[in-house]
């Protein structure tokens, strides 16, 4: 049984596990025992293994052994949303939402995402130093997902607090309180929209439930999932990504010289320090052998995406950011049927955020030693609490 890695830099711990115990039992804070999968090939296989179910009932005994609060918290986090279901329920739920997130639909959002980014950067452009998390990394994705879902952006400070809390380790009172507050908030919003539908995704889910294509509980569960998944992650793509580029300023300069590298750079940043350090829980529906280890039926299995993406068996020189890496089959968006629905949107937001920063603030630099930055505690995510940057002189206006 292993303890947890440090929040600030889990990568040396993962490197040790990949060689010493690639599938190992870990006791999480709160008492939940999991099997952690750390190598790339095992991770990829586990993510498509139908014996590893998403239905928390399959892991009920293990979850209950960690205490009633953990069992309840996992059930609430997963029940009825597409990340907590297997086919055929998963297929039905995903189909209902997938049309909104196709590459083509997302391309249509590009001008709006650019305008939001420009507005946020205009607001700070006279300043010497800013916290990039507050100035851009948080407000950009949350504004976009609020507009898509039809959630008032004015309430965003509230759900920033609630979603952050909901992703804390199970067993902490703040985790349960945050989840409850978020659910209550969205339940009230859904109720209001039933009377006054508009042209947004939550209204579309309500219409689908009126046709009997999903239940009232599923409307709420998927709205919660989209609100959390739609911003907690992209925030950290921007934060972790910009940090990696500024930590080694030659990378920033290389991108500035050749902005055509930005899309590939975003893929490399997702691989190098992706926002989702660990995928969501899976539950063994029968005894499953992974890398020679028998994972008993009913166990909780968690794939360490952050570790898989640093596996030297798959990625040469994995601890180096290589902006020209080329082929980059990283697992930052997961793999298999639960592959991230929002990947095209997240990529576009990441590319626009980093591309626009490069253009407007070519001399952007860290305003604090990287070692002094504080990383957030989370069950799944990897992200900074703040990223102080010096903006440098803004680029002269074009033309
Ligand atoms: C850089 C940003 C993002 C990253 C790294 C990311 C990562 C992931 C990962 C790893 C999974 C699979 C988890 C698992 O299998 O346990 C996932 C699923 C999902 N993501 Fe994302 N995500 C991002 C942005 C978004 C956005 C912007 C949205 C929505 C607007 C979104 C919506 C979803 C949904 C709905 C699922 C569940 C899909 C399913 O179960 O079929 N994500 N994401």
Coordinates of C-alpha atoms and ligand atoms in Angstrom, one line a residue:
X1 CA 0.0 0.0 0.0
X2 CA 1.4 3.4 -1.0
X3 CA 0.7 6.9 0.2
X4 CA -0.2 9.8 -2.0
X5 CA 2.4 11.9 -3.9
X6 CA 3.0 15.6 -3.2
X7 CA 0.6 18.0 -4.7
X8 CA 3.2 20.3 -6.1
X9 CA 5.2 17.7 -8.1
X10 CA 3.7 14.2 -8.3
X11 CA 5.8 13.2 -11.3
X12 CA 8.8 11.6 -9.5
X13 CA 6.4 9.5 -7.5
X14 CA 4.7 8.3 -10.6
X15 CA 8.1 7.5 -12.2
X16 CA 8.9 5.3 -9.3
X17 CA 5.6 3.5 -9.5
X18 CA 5.9 2.9 -13.2
X19 CA 9.0 0.9 -12.6
X20 CA 8.4 -0.6 -9.1
X21 CA 4.6 -1.1 -9.0
X22 CA 2.8 -0.1 -12.2
X23 CA -0.5 -1.2 -10.8
X24 CA -0.6 -0.6 -7.1
X25 CA -2.9 -0.2 -4.2
X26 CA -3.1 3.3 -2.8
X27 CA -5.0 4.5 0.2
X28 CA -6.6 7.9 -0.5
X29 CA -7.3 10.5 2.1
X30 CA -10.7 9.6 3.6
X31 CA -9.8 5.9 3.6
X32 CA -10.8 4.8 0.1
X33 CA -8.5 2.1 -1.3
X34 CA -7.9 2.2 -5.0
X35 CA -5.8 0.5 -7.6
X36 CA -3.7 3.1 -9.5
X37 CA -2.6 2.4 -13.1
X38 CA 0.4 4.3 -14.0
X39 CA 1.9 3.0 -17.3
X40 CA 0.8 4.3 -20.7
X41 CA -0.2 1.0 -22.4
X42 CA -2.0 -0.3 -19.3
X43 CA -3.8 3.0 -19.0
X44 CA -4.9 3.0 -22.5
X45 CA -6.2 -0.6 -22.2
X46 CA -7.9 0.0 -18.9
X47 CA -9.8 3.0 -20.4
X48 CA -11.4 0.8 -23.0
X49 CA -11.9 -2.3 -20.9
X50 CA -15.6 -3.0 -20.7
X51 CA -15.0 -5.0 -17.4
X52 CA -14.1 -1.7 -15.8
X53 CA -17.5 -0.2 -15.3
X54 CA -18.4 3.4 -14.5
X55 CA -21.4 2.3 -12.4
X56 CA -20.6 3.0 -8.7
X57 CA -23.0 0.2 -7.7
X58 CA -20.4 -2.2 -9.0
X59 CA -17.9 -0.9 -6.5
X60 CA -20.5 -0.4 -3.7
X61 CA -18.7 -2.6 -1.2
X62 CA -15.3 -1.0 -1.6
X63 CA -16.8 2.4 -1.4
X64 CA -18.9 1.6 1.7
X65 CA -15.8 0.2 3.4
X66 CA -14.3 3.7 3.2
X67 CA -17.4 5.0 5.0
X68 CA -20.9 6.0 4.2
X69 CA -19.8 9.6 3.3
X70 CA -17.5 8.3 0.5
X71 CA -20.2 6.0 -0.9
X72 CA -22.7 8.8 -1.0
X73 CA -20.3 11.3 -2.4
X74 CA -19.2 9.0 -5.3
X75 CA -22.8 8.1 -6.0
X76 CA -23.8 11.8 -6.1
X77 CA -20.7 12.7 -8.2
X78 CA -21.4 10.0 -10.9
X79 CA -25.1 9.0 -10.8
X80 CA -27.0 9.8 -13.9
X81 CA -24.3 11.7 -15.8
X82 CA -22.5 10.3 -18.8
X83 CA -19.2 9.8 -16.9
X84 CA -21.0 7.6 -14.4
X85 CA -22.8 5.2 -16.8
X86 CA -22.0 2.3 -19.1
X87 CA -23.6 1.5 -22.5
X88 CA -26.5 1.6 -23.3
X89 CA -27.3 4.5 -20.9
X90 CA -24.0 6.2 -21.7
X91 CA -24.6 6.0 -25.5
X92 CA -28.1 7.5 -25.1
X93 CA -26.8 10.4 -22.9
X94 CA -23.8 11.1 -25.0
X95 CA -25.8 11.2 -28.2
X96 CA -28.1 13.8 -26.7
X97 CA -25.2 16.2 -26.1
X98 CA -22.7 15.3 -28.7
X99 CA -24.2 17.5 -31.5
X100 CA -23.4 20.6 -29.4
X101 CA -19.7 19.8 -29.3
X102 CA -18.7 18.8 -32.8
X103 CA -15.7 20.3 -34.4
X104 CA -18.0 22.3 -36.7
X105 CA -20.2 23.7 -33.9
X106 CA -17.2 24.6 -31.9
X107 CA -15.6 26.4 -34.8
X108 CA -18.7 28.6 -34.9
X109 CA -17.8 29.8 -31.4
X110 CA -14.3 30.9 -32.4
X111 CA -15.1 34.6 -32.9
X112 CA -16.9 34.8 -29.5
X113 CA -14.0 33.0 -27.7
X114 CA -11.6 35.4 -29.3
X115 CA -13.7 38.4 -28.3
X116 CA -14.0 37.2 -24.7
X117 CA -10.2 36.7 -24.6
X118 CA -9.5 40.2 -26.0
X119 CA -11.9 41.8 -23.6
X120 CA -10.3 40.1 -20.6
X121 CA -6.8 41.1 -21.7
X122 CA -7.9 44.7 -22.5
X123 CA -9.0 44.9 -18.9
X124 CA -5.5 44.3 -17.5
X125 CA -3.4 45.7 -20.3
X126 CA -2.2 48.8 -18.4
X127 CA -1.0 46.8 -15.4
X128 CA 2.5 45.6 -14.6
X129 CA 1.6 42.4 -12.9
X130 CA -1.5 40.2 -12.7
X131 CA -2.6 36.8 -11.5
X132 CA -3.2 35.1 -14.8
X133 CA -5.6 32.6 -13.2
X134 CA -7.9 35.4 -12.2
X135 CA -7.3 37.6 -15.3
X136 CA -7.8 34.9 -18.0
X137 CA -7.4 31.2 -17.2
X138 CA -10.6 31.1 -15.0
X139 CA -12.9 33.7 -16.6
X140 CA -12.4 32.6 -20.2
X141 CA -13.7 29.0 -20.0
X142 CA -16.3 29.8 -17.4
X143 CA -17.8 32.6 -19.5
X144 CA -17.9 30.3 -22.5
X145 CA -19.5 27.4 -20.7
X146 CA -22.0 29.7 -19.0
X147 CA -23.1 31.1 -22.3
X148 CA -23.4 27.6 -23.8
X149 CA -25.4 26.2 -20.9
X150 CA -27.4 29.3 -20.2
X151 CA -26.0 29.9 -16.7
X152 CA -25.8 33.5 -15.5
X153 CA -22.1 34.4 -15.6
X154 CA -22.7 36.8 -12.7
X155 CA -22.9 33.8 -10.4
X156 CA -19.6 32.5 -11.4
X157 CA -17.7 33.3 -8.3
X158 CA -20.1 31.2 -6.4
X159 CA -19.7 28.1 -8.6
X160 CA -16.0 28.6 -8.7
X161 CA -16.0 28.0 -5.0
X162 CA -18.5 25.1 -5.1
X163 CA -16.8 23.2 -8.0
X164 CA -13.4 23.6 -6.4
X165 CA -14.8 22.3 -3.2
X166 CA -16.6 19.4 -4.9
X167 CA -13.3 18.1 -6.3
X168 CA -11.6 17.9 -2.9
X169 CA -10.8 14.5 -1.5
X170 CA -14.0 12.6 -0.4
X171 CA -14.6 12.7 3.3
X172 CA -14.0 16.4 3.8
X173 CA -17.1 18.3 4.9
X174 CA -16.3 21.0 2.3
X175 CA -16.5 18.5 -0.5
X176 CA -20.0 17.4 0.3
X177 CA -21.1 21.0 1.0
X178 CA -19.7 22.2 -2.4
X179 CA -21.4 19.4 -4.3
X180 CA -24.7 20.1 -2.5
X181 CA -24.6 23.8 -3.2
X182 CA -23.8 23.3 -6.9
X183 CA -26.6 20.8 -7.3
X184 CA -29.1 23.0 -5.5
X185 CA -28.1 26.0 -7.6
X186 CA -28.5 24.2 -10.9
X187 CA -31.8 22.5 -9.8
X188 CA -33.2 26.0 -9.2
X189 CA -32.0 27.2 -12.5
X190 CA -33.5 24.2 -14.3
X191 CA -36.8 24.8 -12.6
X192 CA -36.8 28.4 -13.8
X193 CA -35.9 27.4 -17.4
X194 CA -38.7 24.9 -17.5
X195 CA -41.0 27.9 -17.5
X196 CA -38.9 30.1 -19.7
X197 CA -36.7 28.0 -22.0
X198 CA -34.2 29.7 -24.2
X199 CA -31.6 28.8 -26.8
X200 CA -29.1 27.1 -24.6
X201 CA -27.9 23.6 -23.7
X202 CA -29.8 23.2 -20.4
X203 CA -33.0 24.2 -22.2
X204 CA -32.2 21.5 -24.8
X205 CA -31.8 18.9 -22.1
X206 CA -35.1 20.0 -20.6
X207 CA -36.8 19.6 -24.0
X208 CA -35.2 16.1 -24.3
X209 CA -36.6 15.2 -20.9
X210 CA -40.1 16.4 -21.9
X211 CA -39.9 13.9 -24.9
X212 CA -38.9 11.2 -22.5
X213 CA -35.3 10.9 -23.8
X214 CA -33.8 11.5 -20.4
X215 CA -35.1 11.7 -16.8
X216 CA -35.3 14.9 -14.7
X217 CA -32.5 13.6 -12.5
X218 CA -30.3 13.0 -15.7
X219 CA -30.9 16.7 -16.8
X220 CA -29.5 17.9 -13.5
X221 CA -26.7 15.4 -13.3
X222 CA -25.5 16.2 -16.8
X223 CA -25.8 20.0 -16.3
X224 CA -23.6 19.6 -13.2
X225 CA -21.1 17.5 -15.2
X226 CA -20.9 20.0 -18.0
X227 CA -20.5 23.0 -15.7
X228 CA -17.6 21.3 -13.8
X229 CA -16.0 19.6 -16.8
X230 CA -16.5 22.7 -18.9
X231 CA -14.3 25.0 -16.9
X232 CA -12.3 23.3 -14.1
X233 CA -10.2 21.6 -16.8
X234 CA -9.6 24.3 -19.3
X235 CA -8.7 26.7 -16.6
X236 CA -5.7 24.5 -15.8
X237 CA -4.8 23.9 -19.4
X238 CA -4.2 27.6 -19.6
X239 CA -2.6 27.9 -16.2
X240 CA -0.3 24.8 -16.3
X241 CA 0.4 25.5 -20.0
X242 CA 1.5 29.1 -19.6
X243 CA 3.6 28.1 -16.5
X244 CA 5.5 25.4 -18.5
X245 CA 6.2 27.9 -21.2
X246 CA 7.4 30.7 -18.9
X247 CA 9.4 28.4 -16.7
X248 CA 11.7 27.9 -19.7
X249 CA 11.5 31.2 -21.5
X250 CA 13.2 29.8 -24.6
X251 CA 9.9 28.0 -25.2
X252 CA 8.0 31.2 -25.0
X253 CA 10.4 32.8 -27.4
X254 CA 10.2 29.9 -29.8
X255 CA 6.4 30.1 -30.0
X256 CA 6.6 33.9 -30.4
X257 CA 8.9 33.4 -33.4
X258 CA 6.7 30.7 -34.9
X259 CA 3.0 31.0 -33.8
X260 CA 2.2 28.3 -36.3
X261 CA 3.5 25.9 -33.5
X262 CA 0.7 26.9 -31.1
X263 CA -1.7 24.0 -31.9
X264 CA 1.0 21.4 -31.5
X265 CA 2.3 23.2 -28.4
X266 CA -1.2 22.9 -26.8
X267 CA -1.1 19.1 -27.4
X268 CA 2.4 18.9 -25.8
X269 CA 1.3 21.0 -22.8
X270 CA -1.7 18.7 -22.3
X271 CA 0.7 15.8 -22.3
X272 CA 3.4 17.4 -20.2
X273 CA 1.2 18.8 -17.4
X274 CA -2.4 18.1 -18.2
X275 CA -5.3 19.4 -16.1
X276 CA -6.8 15.9 -15.3
X277 CA -4.1 14.2 -13.3
X278 CA -6.3 11.2 -12.6
X279 CA -9.3 9.9 -14.6
X280 CA -12.6 9.3 -12.7
X281 CA -13.2 6.1 -10.8
X282 CA -13.8 2.8 -12.6
X283 CA -15.1 -0.3 -10.9
X284 CA -14.0 -3.9 -11.6
X285 CA -17.1 -5.9 -12.6
X286 CA -15.1 -9.1 -12.3
X287 CA -11.5 -10.0 -11.4
X288 CA -9.3 -8.2 -13.9
X289 CA -5.6 -8.7 -14.6
X290 CA -3.6 -5.6 -15.3
X291 CA 0.1 -5.8 -15.8
X292 CA 0.2 -9.1 -14.0
X293 CA -1.7 -7.8 -11.0
X294 CA -5.2 -9.3 -10.3
X295 CA -7.5 -6.5 -9.4
X296 CA -10.4 -8.2 -7.5
X297 CA -14.0 -7.8 -8.5
X298 CA -15.6 -4.7 -6.9
X299 CA -12.3 -2.8 -6.6
X300 CA -11.9 0.9 -7.5
X301 CA -9.5 1.5 -10.4
X302 CA -8.1 4.9 -11.2
X303 CA -6.0 5.6 -14.2
X304 CA -3.2 8.2 -13.6
X305 CA -3.3 10.0 -16.9
X306 CA -0.6 12.4 -15.8
X307 CA 1.7 9.4 -15.2
X308 CA 0.8 7.6 -18.5
X309 CA 1.6 10.7 -20.4
X310 CA 5.1 10.8 -18.9
X311 CA 5.8 7.1 -19.6
X312 CA 9.3 6.9 -21.3
X313 CA 8.1 3.7 -23.0
X314 CA 5.7 5.8 -25.1
X315 CA 7.2 9.3 -25.2
X316 CA 10.9 9.8 -25.7
X317 CA 12.3 12.3 -23.2
X318 CA 8.9 12.6 -21.5
X319 CA 9.9 15.2 -18.8
X320 CA 10.9 17.7 -21.5
X321 CA 8.4 20.1 -23.3
X322 CA 9.1 19.5 -27.0
X323 CA 7.1 22.0 -29.0
X324 CA 7.9 20.0 -32.2
X325 CA 7.1 16.6 -30.7
X326 CA 4.9 15.7 -33.7
X327 CA 3.0 12.5 -33.1
X328 CA 1.5 12.9 -29.6
X329 CA -1.2 10.4 -28.7
X330 CA -1.5 11.7 -25.1
X331 CA -4.3 10.6 -22.8
X332 CA -5.0 14.0 -21.4
X333 CA -8.6 13.8 -22.7
X334 CA -9.0 10.2 -21.8
X335 CA -9.6 7.4 -24.3
X336 CA -12.4 5.1 -25.4
X337 CA -16.1 5.8 -25.1
X338 CA -15.7 8.4 -22.3
X339 CA -13.1 10.4 -24.4
X340 CA -13.7 14.0 -23.5
X341 CA -16.8 15.4 -25.2
X342 CA -15.4 19.0 -24.9
X343 CA -12.0 18.3 -26.4
X344 CA -12.5 20.4 -29.5
X345 CA -13.8 23.3 -27.4
X346 CA -10.9 23.0 -24.9
X347 CA -8.3 22.9 -27.6
X348 CA -9.7 26.0 -29.3
X349 CA -9.9 27.9 -26.0
X350 CA -6.3 26.9 -25.1
X351 CA -5.0 27.8 -28.6
X352 CA -6.7 31.2 -28.5
X353 CA -5.7 32.0 -25.0
X354 CA -2.0 31.2 -25.5
X355 CA -1.9 32.6 -29.1
X356 CA -3.4 35.9 -28.0
X357 CA -1.1 36.2 -24.9
X358 CA 1.9 35.7 -27.2
X359 CA 0.7 38.3 -29.6
X360 CA -0.3 40.9 -27.1
X361 CA 2.3 40.4 -24.3
X362 CA 5.3 39.1 -26.1
X363 CA 7.5 39.7 -23.0
X364 CA 5.3 37.9 -20.5
X365 CA 7.3 36.5 -17.6
X366 CA 6.8 34.8 -14.3
X367 CA 6.5 37.2 -11.4
X368 CA 7.2 34.7 -8.7
X369 CA 9.7 31.8 -8.5
X370 CA 8.0 28.6 -10.0
X371 CA 8.9 26.8 -6.8
X372 CA 6.9 29.2 -4.7
X373 CA 3.6 28.6 -6.6
X374 CA 0.8 26.9 -4.7
X375 CA -1.0 24.0 -6.3
X376 CA -4.6 23.2 -5.6
X377 CA -5.6 20.1 -3.7
X378 CA -7.9 18.0 -5.7
X379 CA -8.9 14.4 -6.3
X380 CA -8.6 14.6 -10.0
X381 CA -7.3 17.9 -11.2
X382 CA -3.9 19.5 -11.3
X383 CA -3.8 23.3 -11.2
X384 CA -2.5 26.4 -9.6
X385 CA -4.2 28.6 -7.1
X386 CA -2.5 31.6 -8.6
X387 CA -0.1 32.4 -11.4
X388 CA 1.5 35.8 -10.9
X389 CA 3.0 37.2 -14.2
X390 CA 4.6 40.4 -15.3
X391 CA 2.9 41.5 -18.5
X392 CA 5.9 43.5 -20.0
X393 CA 5.3 46.2 -22.6
X394 CA 2.2 45.4 -24.7
X395 CA 2.8 44.7 -28.4
X396 CA 2.2 47.8 -30.6
X397 CA -1.3 47.7 -32.1
X398 CA -1.3 46.1 -35.6
X399 CA -1.4 48.3 -38.6
Ligands
LIG1 C1 -8.3 20.9 -21.3 C2 -9.6 20.7 -21.0 C3 -10.2 19.4 -20.7 C4 -9.5 18.2 -20.3 C5 -8.1 18.0 -20.1 C6 -10.6 17.2 -20.2 C7 -10.4 15.9 -19.9 C8 -11.3 14.9 -19.8 C9 -11.1 13.5 -19.5 C10 -9.7 13.0 -19.1 C11 -12.3 12.9 -19.6 C12 -12.5 11.4 -19.4 C13 -12.5 11.0 -17.9 C14 -12.6 9.5 -17.6 O1 -12.6 8.7 -18.6 O2 -12.5 9.2 -16.4 C15 -13.3 13.8 -19.9 C16 -14.6 13.6 -20.1 C17 -15.5 14.5 -20.4 N1 -15.3 15.9 -20.6 FE1 -13.6 16.8 -20.6 N2 -11.8 17.8 -20.5 C18 -11.6 19.1 -20.8 C19 -12.5 20.0 -21.2 C20 -13.9 19.8 -21.3 C21 -14.8 20.8 -21.7 C22 -14.6 22.2 -22.1 C23 -16.1 20.1 -21.6 C24 -17.4 20.6 -21.9 C25 -17.8 21.7 -22.3 C26 -15.8 18.8 -21.2 C27 -16.8 17.8 -21.0 C28 -16.5 16.5 -20.8 C29 -17.6 15.5 -20.7 C30 -19.1 15.7 -20.8 C31 -17.0 14.2 -20.4 C32 -17.6 12.9 -20.2 C33 -17.7 12.2 -21.6 C34 -18.3 10.8 -21.5 O3 -18.4 10.2 -20.4 O4 -18.6 10.2 -22.5 N3 -14.5 18.6 -21.0 N4 -12.7 15.1 -20.1

